[in-house]
CSV table of C-alpha atoms in Angstrom, one decimal:
chain,number,residue,atom,x,y,z
A,204,MET,CA,-50.0,20.0,39.7
A,205,GLN,CA,-51.6,22.9,38.0
A,206,ARG,CA,-52.1,20.9,34.8
A,207,LEU,CA,-53.6,18.0,36.8
A,208,VAL,CA,-56.2,20.3,38.2
A,209,ILE,CA,-57.0,21.6,34.7
A,210,LEU,CA,-57.4,18.1,33.4
A,211,ALA,CA,-59.6,17.1,36.4
A,212,VAL,CA,-61.9,20.1,35.9
A,213,LEU,CA,-62.3,19.4,32.3
A,214,ALA,CA,-62.8,15.7,32.9
A,215,ALA,CA,-65.5,16.5,35.4
A,216,LEU,CA,-67.3,18.8,33.1
A,217,GLY,CA,-67.0,16.5,30.2
A,218,ALA,CA,-68.2,13.5,32.1
A,219,SER,CA,-71.7,15.0,32.5
A,220,ALA,CA,-74.2,13.6,30.0
A,221,HIS,CA,-75.6,17.0,29.4
A,222,ALA,CA,-72.3,18.8,28.8
A,223,ASP,CA,-71.2,20.2,25.5
A,224,VAL,CA,-67.6,20.2,24.4
A,225,GLY,CA,-66.1,22.5,21.9
A,226,ALA,CA,-62.9,23.9,20.3
A,227,SER,CA,-62.1,27.4,19.2
A,228,MET,CA,-59.3,29.2,17.5
A,229,VAL,CA,-58.2,32.1,19.6
A,230,VAL,CA,-56.0,35.1,19.2
A,231,HIS,CA,-55.2,37.4,22.1
A,232,ALA,CA,-53.0,40.3,23.0
A,233,SER,CA,-52.3,42.1,26.3
A,234,THR,CA,-50.0,44.3,28.2
A,235,TYR,CA,-48.6,43.4,31.6
A,236,GLY,CA,-46.2,45.6,33.6
A,237,GLY,CA,-44.6,47.0,30.5
A,238,LEU,CA,-44.7,43.7,28.7
A,239,ASP,CA,-46.5,43.5,25.4
A,240,GLU,CA,-47.5,39.9,24.5
A,241,GLY,CA,-49.8,38.3,22.1
A,242,GLY,CA,-50.4,35.1,20.1
A,243,ALA,CA,-52.7,32.6,18.7
A,244,GLY,CA,-53.8,29.1,19.6
A,245,VAL,CA,-56.6,26.7,20.5
A,246,MET,CA,-59.1,26.9,23.3
A,247,LEU,CA,-61.0,23.8,24.4
A,248,GLU,CA,-64.3,24.2,26.2
A,249,ALA,CA,-66.7,22.2,28.3
A,250,SER,CA,-70.1,23.7,29.1
A,251,ARG,CA,-73.5,23.0,30.5
A,252,ARG,CA,-76.6,24.9,29.5
A,253,ARG,CA,-79.4,25.7,31.8
A,254,GLY,CA,-82.1,27.9,30.3
A,255,ARG,CA,-80.4,31.1,29.2
A,256,LEU,CA,-77.2,30.4,31.1
A,257,GLU,CA,-74.2,28.4,30.0
A,258,TYR,CA,-71.5,27.5,32.6
A,259,PHE,CA,-68.2,26.8,30.9
A,260,GLY,CA,-64.6,25.9,31.5
A,261,ASP,CA,-61.9,26.8,29.0
A,262,LEU,CA,-58.4,25.4,28.6
A,263,GLY,CA,-56.4,27.4,26.1
A,264,VAL,CA,-52.9,26.9,24.7
A,265,SER,CA,-51.3,29.5,22.5
A,266,VAL,CA,-48.0,30.3,20.9
A,267,ILE,CA,-47.0,33.8,21.9
A,268,SER,CA,-44.3,36.4,21.3
A,269,GLY,CA,-43.6,39.3,23.6
A,270,LYS,CA,-41.5,42.4,23.9
A,271,ARG,CA,-40.6,44.9,26.5
A,272,GLY,CA,-40.2,48.2,24.8
A,273,THR,CA,-38.1,47.3,21.8
A,274,ILE,CA,-36.5,44.2,23.4
A,275,GLY,CA,-38.1,41.0,22.1
A,276,LEU,CA,-38.6,38.0,24.4
A,277,GLY,CA,-38.8,35.5,21.6
A,278,THR,CA,-41.4,32.8,21.3
A,279,GLY,CA,-43.2,31.3,24.3
A,280,THR,CA,-46.5,29.7,25.3
A,281,ASP,CA,-49.6,30.8,27.0
A,282,THR,CA,-51.7,28.3,29.0
A,283,SER,CA,-55.0,29.6,30.2
A,284,LEU,CA,-57.6,28.0,32.5
A,285,LEU,CA,-60.8,30.0,32.6
A,286,GLY,CA,-64.2,29.4,34.0
A,287,GLY,CA,-67.4,31.5,33.8
A,288,VAL,CA,-71.0,31.9,32.8
A,289,ARG,CA,-72.4,32.8,29.4
A,290,VAL,CA,-75.8,34.6,29.2
A,291,ILE,CA,-77.8,34.1,26.1
A,292,ALA,CA,-79.2,37.7,26.1
A,293,ARG,CA,-81.2,37.4,22.9
A,294,SER,CA,-82.3,34.4,20.8
A,295,PHE,CA,-84.0,34.4,17.4
A,296,VAL,CA,-85.3,31.1,16.4
A,297,ALA,CA,-86.1,30.3,12.7
A,298,ASP,CA,-87.1,26.7,12.0
A,299,GLU,CA,-84.4,24.7,13.7
A,300,VAL,CA,-81.7,27.3,13.7
A,301,ALA,CA,-81.2,29.8,16.6
A,302,PHE,CA,-79.2,33.0,16.2
A,303,GLU,CA,-78.2,34.2,19.7
A,304,LEU,CA,-76.5,37.1,21.3
A,305,ALA,CA,-74.1,36.0,24.1
A,306,ILE,CA,-72.5,37.9,26.9
A,307,ASP,CA,-70.0,36.1,29.1
A,308,LEU,CA,-68.2,36.8,32.4
A,309,PHE,CA,-65.2,34.8,33.3
A,310,GLY,CA,-62.2,34.5,35.5
A,311,GLY,CA,-59.2,32.2,35.7
A,312,LEU,CA,-55.4,31.9,35.5
A,313,GLN,CA,-53.0,32.6,32.7
A,314,GLN,CA,-49.5,31.4,32.5
A,315,LEU,CA,-47.1,33.1,30.1
A,316,TRP,CA,-43.9,31.1,29.6
A,317,TRP,CA,-40.7,31.8,27.9
A,318,SER,CA,-37.6,29.6,27.9
A,319,ASP,CA,-36.2,30.9,31.1
A,320,GLU,CA,-39.0,32.8,32.8
A,321,ASP,CA,-42.7,32.7,33.3
A,322,VAL,CA,-45.6,34.7,34.7
A,323,THR,CA,-48.8,33.3,36.2
A,324,ARG,CA,-51.5,35.9,36.7
A,325,PRO,CA,-55.2,35.9,37.5
A,326,LEU,CA,-57.7,37.2,35.0
A,327,LEU,CA,-61.1,38.7,35.1
A,328,GLY,CA,-63.0,39.6,32.0
A,329,ALA,CA,-66.2,39.9,30.0
A,330,GLY,CA,-67.0,39.0,26.4
A,331,LEU,CA,-69.6,39.7,23.8
A,332,GLY,CA,-70.4,37.7,20.8
A,333,TRP,CA,-73.0,35.7,18.8
A,334,GLN,CA,-73.6,32.1,18.0
A,335,VAL,CA,-75.7,30.0,15.7
A,336,ARG,CA,-77.2,26.9,17.2
A,337,LEU,CA,-78.2,24.1,14.9
A,338,ASN,CA,-80.8,21.6,16.0
A,339,GLU,CA,-80.0,22.2,19.6
A,340,LYS,CA,-76.8,20.1,19.1
A,341,THR,CA,-74.1,22.1,17.3
A,342,THR,CA,-73.2,25.6,18.1
A,343,ILE,CA,-70.9,27.9,16.0
A,344,ARG,CA,-69.7,30.8,18.1
A,345,VAL,CA,-67.8,34.1,17.6
A,346,MET,CA,-66.7,35.9,20.8
A,347,THR,CA,-64.6,39.0,21.6
A,348,ARG,CA,-63.4,39.3,25.1
A,349,LEU,CA,-61.9,42.0,27.2
A,350,TYR,CA,-60.0,41.1,30.4
A,351,ALA,CA,-57.9,42.6,33.1
A,352,ALA,CA,-55.4,41.4,35.7
A,353,PRO,CA,-54.2,43.0,38.9
A,354,THR,CA,-51.2,45.3,39.1
A,355,VAL,CA,-47.9,43.6,38.6
A,356,SER,CA,-45.9,42.8,41.7
A,357,ASP,CA,-42.1,42.6,41.8
A,358,ARG,CA,-42.3,38.9,42.2
A,359,ASP,CA,-44.5,38.5,39.1
A,360,GLU,CA,-42.7,40.9,36.8
A,361,PRO,CA,-40.9,39.0,34.1
A,362,ILE,CA,-37.2,39.2,33.9
A,363,CYS,CA,-36.0,41.1,30.9
A,364,ARG,CA,-32.7,40.4,29.1
A,365,GLY,CA,-30.2,43.2,28.7
A,366,ALA,CA,-31.2,46.7,29.6
A,367,CYS,CA,-34.7,46.9,31.0
A,368,PRO,CA,-36.6,50.0,29.9
A,369,GLU,CA,-38.2,51.7,32.8
A,370,GLN,CA,-41.9,50.9,32.8
A,371,PRO,CA,-44.7,52.2,34.9
A,372,ARG,CA,-46.5,49.8,37.2
A,373,GLU,CA,-49.8,49.1,35.5
A,374,ALA,CA,-52.6,46.7,35.5
A,375,ALA,CA,-52.8,44.3,32.6
A,376,LEU,CA,-55.5,44.8,30.0
A,377,GLY,CA,-56.0,42.4,27.1
A,378,PHE,CA,-58.5,41.2,24.6
A,379,MET,CA,-59.1,37.9,22.8
A,380,GLY,CA,-61.1,36.9,19.8
A,381,MET,CA,-62.5,33.4,19.4
A,382,PHE,CA,-64.1,31.5,16.6
A,383,GLY,CA,-65.2,28.0,17.4
A,384,VAL,CA,-67.7,25.2,17.4
A,385,SER,CA,-69.2,23.1,20.2
A,386,TRP,CA,-71.5,20.1,20.2
B,156,MET,CA,-171.9,30.0,59.0
B,157,VAL,CA,-171.7,30.6,62.7
B,158,LYS,CA,-168.0,29.7,62.7
B,159,ALA,CA,-167.3,32.1,59.8
B,160,LEU,CA,-169.1,34.9,61.7
B,161,LEU,CA,-167.0,34.3,64.8
B,162,VAL,CA,-163.7,34.4,62.9
B,163,LEU,CA,-164.8,37.7,61.2
B,164,ILE,CA,-165.6,39.3,64.6
B,165,ALA,CA,-162.3,38.1,66.1
B,166,THR,CA,-160.3,39.5,63.2
B,167,THR,CA,-162.0,42.8,63.3
B,168,SER,CA,-161.4,43.2,67.0
B,169,VAL,CA,-157.7,42.4,66.7
B,170,ALA,CA,-157.3,44.8,63.9
B,171,SER,CA,-158.9,47.6,65.8
B,172,ALA,CA,-156.8,46.7,68.9
B,173,HIS,CA,-153.5,47.1,66.9
B,174,PRO,CA,-154.0,49.8,64.4
B,175,ILE,CA,-151.5,49.9,61.5
B,176,SER,CA,-148.8,52.5,61.9
B,177,TYR,CA,-148.1,53.8,58.5
B,178,ASP,CA,-144.6,54.9,59.6
B,179,HIS,CA,-143.6,51.3,59.3
B,180,VAL,CA,-145.3,50.3,56.2
B,181,ILE,CA,-143.0,49.2,53.4
B,182,LEU,CA,-144.4,49.8,50.1
B,183,VAL,CA,-143.7,47.1,47.8
B,184,ASP,CA,-143.7,48.0,44.1
B,185,SER,CA,-145.0,45.4,41.9
B,186,ASN,CA,-142.3,46.3,39.4
B,187,PRO,CA,-138.9,45.1,40.6
B,188,PRO,CA,-136.3,47.9,41.0
B,189,PRO,CA,-133.6,48.2,38.4
B,190,ASN,CA,-130.6,46.0,39.1
B,191,LEU,CA,-128.1,48.4,40.8
B,192,ILE,CA,-125.2,45.9,40.6
B,193,VAL,CA,-123.4,46.9,37.5
B,194,ALA,CA,-120.6,44.9,35.9
B,195,PRO,CA,-117.1,46.0,36.8
B,196,PRO,CA,-115.4,48.2,34.2
B,197,PRO,CA,-113.2,46.3,31.8
B,198,PRO,CA,-109.6,46.3,32.8
B,199,PRO,CA,-107.4,48.8,31.1
B,200,PRO,CA,-105.6,47.5,28.1
B,201,PRO,CA,-102.2,46.1,29.0
B,202,ALA,CA,-99.4,48.6,28.6
B,203,GLU,CA,-97.7,48.2,25.3
B,204,LYS,CA,-94.4,46.3,25.7
B,205,LEU,CA,-91.3,48.4,25.2
B,206,HIS,CA,-89.7,47.2,22.0
B,207,THR,CA,-85.9,47.0,22.4
B,208,ARG,CA,-82.9,45.9,20.5
B,209,LEU,CA,-79.6,44.5,21.6
B,210,GLY,CA,-76.8,44.2,19.1
B,211,TRP,CA,-73.2,43.3,18.4
B,212,ARG,CA,-71.0,45.2,15.9
B,213,VAL,CA,-67.4,45.4,14.7
B,214,GLY,CA,-66.0,48.3,12.8
B,215,MET,CA,-63.0,50.4,11.8
B,216,GLY,CA,-62.2,53.9,11.0
B,217,LYS,CA,-60.0,57.0,11.3
B,218,LEU,CA,-59.8,59.5,14.2
B,219,PRO,CA,-57.8,62.6,14.6
B,220,PHE,CA,-55.9,62.6,17.9
B,221,GLY,CA,-53.9,65.7,18.6
B,222,GLN,CA,-51.4,65.9,15.8
B,223,LEU,CA,-51.8,62.3,14.9
B,224,GLU,CA,-54.2,60.5,12.6
B,225,VAL,CA,-55.2,57.3,14.3
B,226,SER,CA,-56.6,54.2,12.8
B,227,THR,CA,-59.3,52.6,14.9
B,228,ILE,CA,-60.5,49.0,15.1
B,229,GLU,CA,-63.7,48.6,17.1
B,230,LEU,CA,-63.3,45.1,18.3
B,231,LEU,CA,-66.2,44.9,20.6
B,232,GLN,CA,-69.4,46.9,20.4
B,233,LEU,CA,-72.5,46.4,22.4
B,234,THR,CA,-75.5,48.4,21.3
B,235,GLY,CA,-79.0,48.8,22.8
B,236,ASP,CA,-82.0,50.6,21.2
B,237,ILE,CA,-85.4,51.5,22.5
B,238,GLN,CA,-88.2,52.1,20.1
B,239,LEU,CA,-89.8,55.5,20.8
B,240,THR,CA,-92.2,55.8,17.9
B,241,ASP,CA,-92.7,53.7,14.8
B,242,ARG,CA,-89.9,55.5,13.1
B,243,THR,CA,-87.7,56.7,15.9
B,244,ARG,CA,-85.4,54.9,18.3
B,245,THR,CA,-83.0,56.0,21.0
B,246,PHE,CA,-79.7,54.1,21.3
B,247,ALA,CA,-76.8,53.7,23.7
B,248,GLU,CA,-73.6,51.8,22.8
B,249,TYR,CA,-70.2,50.9,24.1
B,250,GLU,CA,-67.1,50.3,21.9
B,251,LEU,CA,-63.7,48.9,22.7
B,252,MET,CA,-61.2,50.4,20.3
B,253,LEU,CA,-57.6,49.6,19.3
B,254,LEU,CA,-55.9,52.8,18.3
B,255,THR,CA,-52.9,52.7,15.9
B,256,PRO,CA,-51.2,55.9,14.9
B,257,ASP,CA,-50.7,56.1,11.1
B,258,GLY,CA,-47.1,55.8,9.9
B,259,PRO,CA,-44.8,53.6,7.8
B,260,PRO,CA,-46.2,50.0,7.8
B,261,MET,CA,-43.1,48.6,9.6
B,262,MET,CA,-43.4,51.1,12.4
B,263,LYS,CA,-47.1,50.5,13.1
B,264,SER,CA,-48.1,49.2,16.4
B,265,VAL,CA,-51.1,49.6,18.7
B,266,GLY,CA,-50.6,52.9,20.5
B,267,GLY,CA,-53.6,52.8,22.8
B,268,ILE,CA,-57.0,51.5,23.8
B,269,GLY,CA,-60.2,53.5,23.7
B,270,HIS,CA,-63.4,53.0,25.5
B,271,ARG,CA,-66.2,54.9,23.8
B,272,GLY,CA,-69.7,55.4,25.0
B,273,SER,CA,-72.4,57.1,22.9
B,274,VAL,CA,-76.1,57.9,23.1
B,275,GLY,CA,-78.3,59.3,20.4
B,276,LEU,CA,-81.4,59.0,18.2
B,277,VAL,CA,-82.0,57.0,15.1
B,278,ARG,CA,-84.7,58.1,12.6
B,279,GLU,CA,-85.9,55.8,9.8
B,280,ILE,CA,-85.7,57.7,6.5
B,281,LEU,CA,-86.8,55.0,4.2
B,282,GLY,CA,-88.4,51.7,5.0
B,283,ARG,CA,-89.6,48.9,2.7
B,284,ARG,CA,-90.8,45.4,3.5
B,285,THR,CA,-91.6,42.3,1.5
B,286,ARG,CA,-95.2,41.7,0.6
B,287,ASP,CA,-95.7,39.1,3.3
B,288,GLY,CA,-94.0,41.3,5.9
B,289,ALA,CA,-91.5,38.7,6.8
B,290,ALA,CA,-88.4,40.8,5.9
B,291,ALA,CA,-87.7,44.5,5.8
B,292,PHE,CA,-85.1,46.9,4.5
B,293,ASP,CA,-84.5,50.3,6.0
B,294,LEU,CA,-82.3,53.3,5.7
B,295,SER,CA,-81.9,55.4,8.9
B,296,GLY,CA,-80.1,58.5,10.0
B,297,GLU,CA,-78.5,58.9,13.4
B,298,LEU,CA,-77.4,61.8,15.6
B,299,GLY,CA,-75.8,61.6,19.0
B,300,GLY,CA,-72.8,62.2,21.1
B,301,GLY,CA,-70.7,60.8,23.9
B,302,ALA,CA,-67.1,60.5,25.2
B,303,THR,CA,-64.0,58.3,24.6
B,304,LEU,CA,-61.5,57.4,27.3
B,305,VAL,CA,-58.1,56.9,25.6
B,306,SER,CA,-55.1,55.4,27.3
B,307,GLY,CA,-51.8,54.2,26.1
B,308,THR,CA,-48.5,55.4,24.6
B,309,ILE,CA,-50.3,57.9,22.4
B,310,GLY,CA,-51.5,59.6,25.6
B,311,ASP,CA,-54.2,59.5,28.2
B,312,ARG,CA,-57.2,61.7,27.3
B,313,VAL,CA,-60.9,62.0,27.5
B,314,LEU,CA,-62.4,63.0,24.1
B,315,PRO,CA,-66.0,64.3,23.9
B,316,HIS,CA,-67.6,63.6,20.5
B,317,GLY,CA,-70.6,64.2,18.4
B,318,LEU,CA,-71.7,61.8,15.8
B,319,ALA,CA,-73.9,61.7,12.6
B,320,GLY,CA,-74.3,58.7,10.4
B,321,LEU,CA,-76.4,56.5,8.2
B,322,ARG,CA,-77.5,52.9,8.8
B,323,CYS,CA,-78.7,50.5,6.2
B,324,GLY,CA,-80.4,47.4,7.6
B,325,PHE,CA,-82.1,44.2,6.6
B,326,SER,CA,-84.2,42.3,9.2
B,327,LEU,CA,-86.4,39.2,9.5
B,328,HIS,CA,-89.8,39.3,11.2
B,329,PRO,CA,-91.4,35.9,11.7
B,330,GLU,CA,-94.5,37.6,13.2
B,331,HIS,CA,-94.8,39.7,10.1
B,332,ASP,CA,-94.9,43.0,12.0
B,333,THR,CA,-91.9,45.1,11.2
B,334,LYS,CA,-92.0,47.3,14.3
B,335,ARG,CA,-93.1,45.5,17.4
B,336,GLU,CA,-92.3,41.8,17.2
B,337,PRO,CA,-89.2,39.7,17.6
B,338,SER,CA,-86.8,40.4,14.9
B,339,PHE,CA,-83.2,39.6,13.8
B,340,GLY,CA,-81.3,41.8,11.5
B,341,PHE,CA,-78.0,43.0,10.0
B,342,GLU,CA,-76.9,46.5,9.8
B,343,LEU,CA,-74.2,48.5,7.9
B,344,LEU,CA,-73.2,51.7,9.5
B,345,VAL,CA,-71.3,54.7,8.2
B,346,ARG,CA,-70.6,57.4,10.7
B,347,ALA,CA,-68.8,60.7,11.1
B,348,THR,CA,-67.4,61.4,14.5
B,349,PHE,CA,-66.7,65.0,15.5
B,350,VAL,CA,-63.9,65.4,18.1
B,351,PRO,CA,-62.1,68.6,19.3
B,352,ASP,CA,-59.2,67.8,17.0
B,353,GLY,CA,-61.3,67.3,13.8
B,354,VAL,CA,-63.6,64.9,12.2
B,355,GLY,CA,-63.1,61.1,12.0
B,356,PHE,CA,-64.9,58.6,9.9
B,357,GLY,CA,-65.7,54.9,10.3
B,358,PHE,CA,-68.0,52.1,9.4
B,359,GLY,CA,-69.3,49.1,11.1
B,360,LEU,CA,-71.2,45.9,10.4
B,361,GLY,CA,-73.3,44.3,13.0
B,362,MET,CA,-76.4,42.3,13.9
B,363,TYR,CA,-79.2,42.9,16.3
B,364,TRP,CA,-82.0,41.1,18.1
B,365,GLY,CA,-85.3,42.9,18.6
B,366,GLU,CA,-88.0,42.0,21.2
């Protein structure tokens, strides 16, 4: 059901004649209730631009690895569905090329999955980056993002194998780096 | 003739019956008075627009942290400058840092995250621009200070700091005015950071947009 919603949102965004679509390589890392996880993957984006604002929806899939203390959790996947707004804070136009400073605010859901366990958590974050727009059609973008999730509840806490090290309850804090293109 | 005589008598009698009161005489000068309606004063010149910069930067460096020597990666830096004079700016910036204690390569892992805020002044030491004014190079010095909030397995601390550094920049100015017009530039930064546990060093590479 969750994946159907994701596809429906992206299809709705992509169906608009004025929407841009894009793809980025993404790396991320975060902590979550004593769990350290990180990985790399692909982020697909659909966006609409109105003046200095860009409304976007992102669907990301990454391969991740995680560990709790010194205990590894092996390889898993991260599926993220994010939505937000990007503000073009500054723009410098030279001929048909624009160099732009972008700040974005976003929220969404992230599902971390291993073979026998998974965690789904809400995210809220902000990003900063720059982009080059060519002929108002193609955009090359570099973004760095910082995000946070609420404090882990017992229900959300991943199950660890073997002896679980005692970890303090803590809110998740993570970052992601993105390099991509949209058109 | 008789009619003219009668008119003259009538006029004289009316004039004597209603003598002129000089209190109500309005003297009319044959020369018109000067025009007292003056043009309104010209509006004051518009206040000069504040020239500001916003920028993005990444960097890395070393920072003493207690007994540890920590490598820092500044993943995300937002900088803002305000031009005070032609050669002096004030700046404020935020940095998100990954902190990794130095050690054997196999044992290295991120030990904490730092949020650093700094304010200070930048003074242009040397500035050159191309003959047409469309591009400029500059070397600037900076002084400032701030604080860093560190959290993670290396410990939770608030570190005050002072900073001193040099910036080398290259910028484009389509309006051919290197100080006050829209600009876009790149900047290389070398900075010493003074914290209670010692002195750290770092460098950064960024870009900025001026308006």
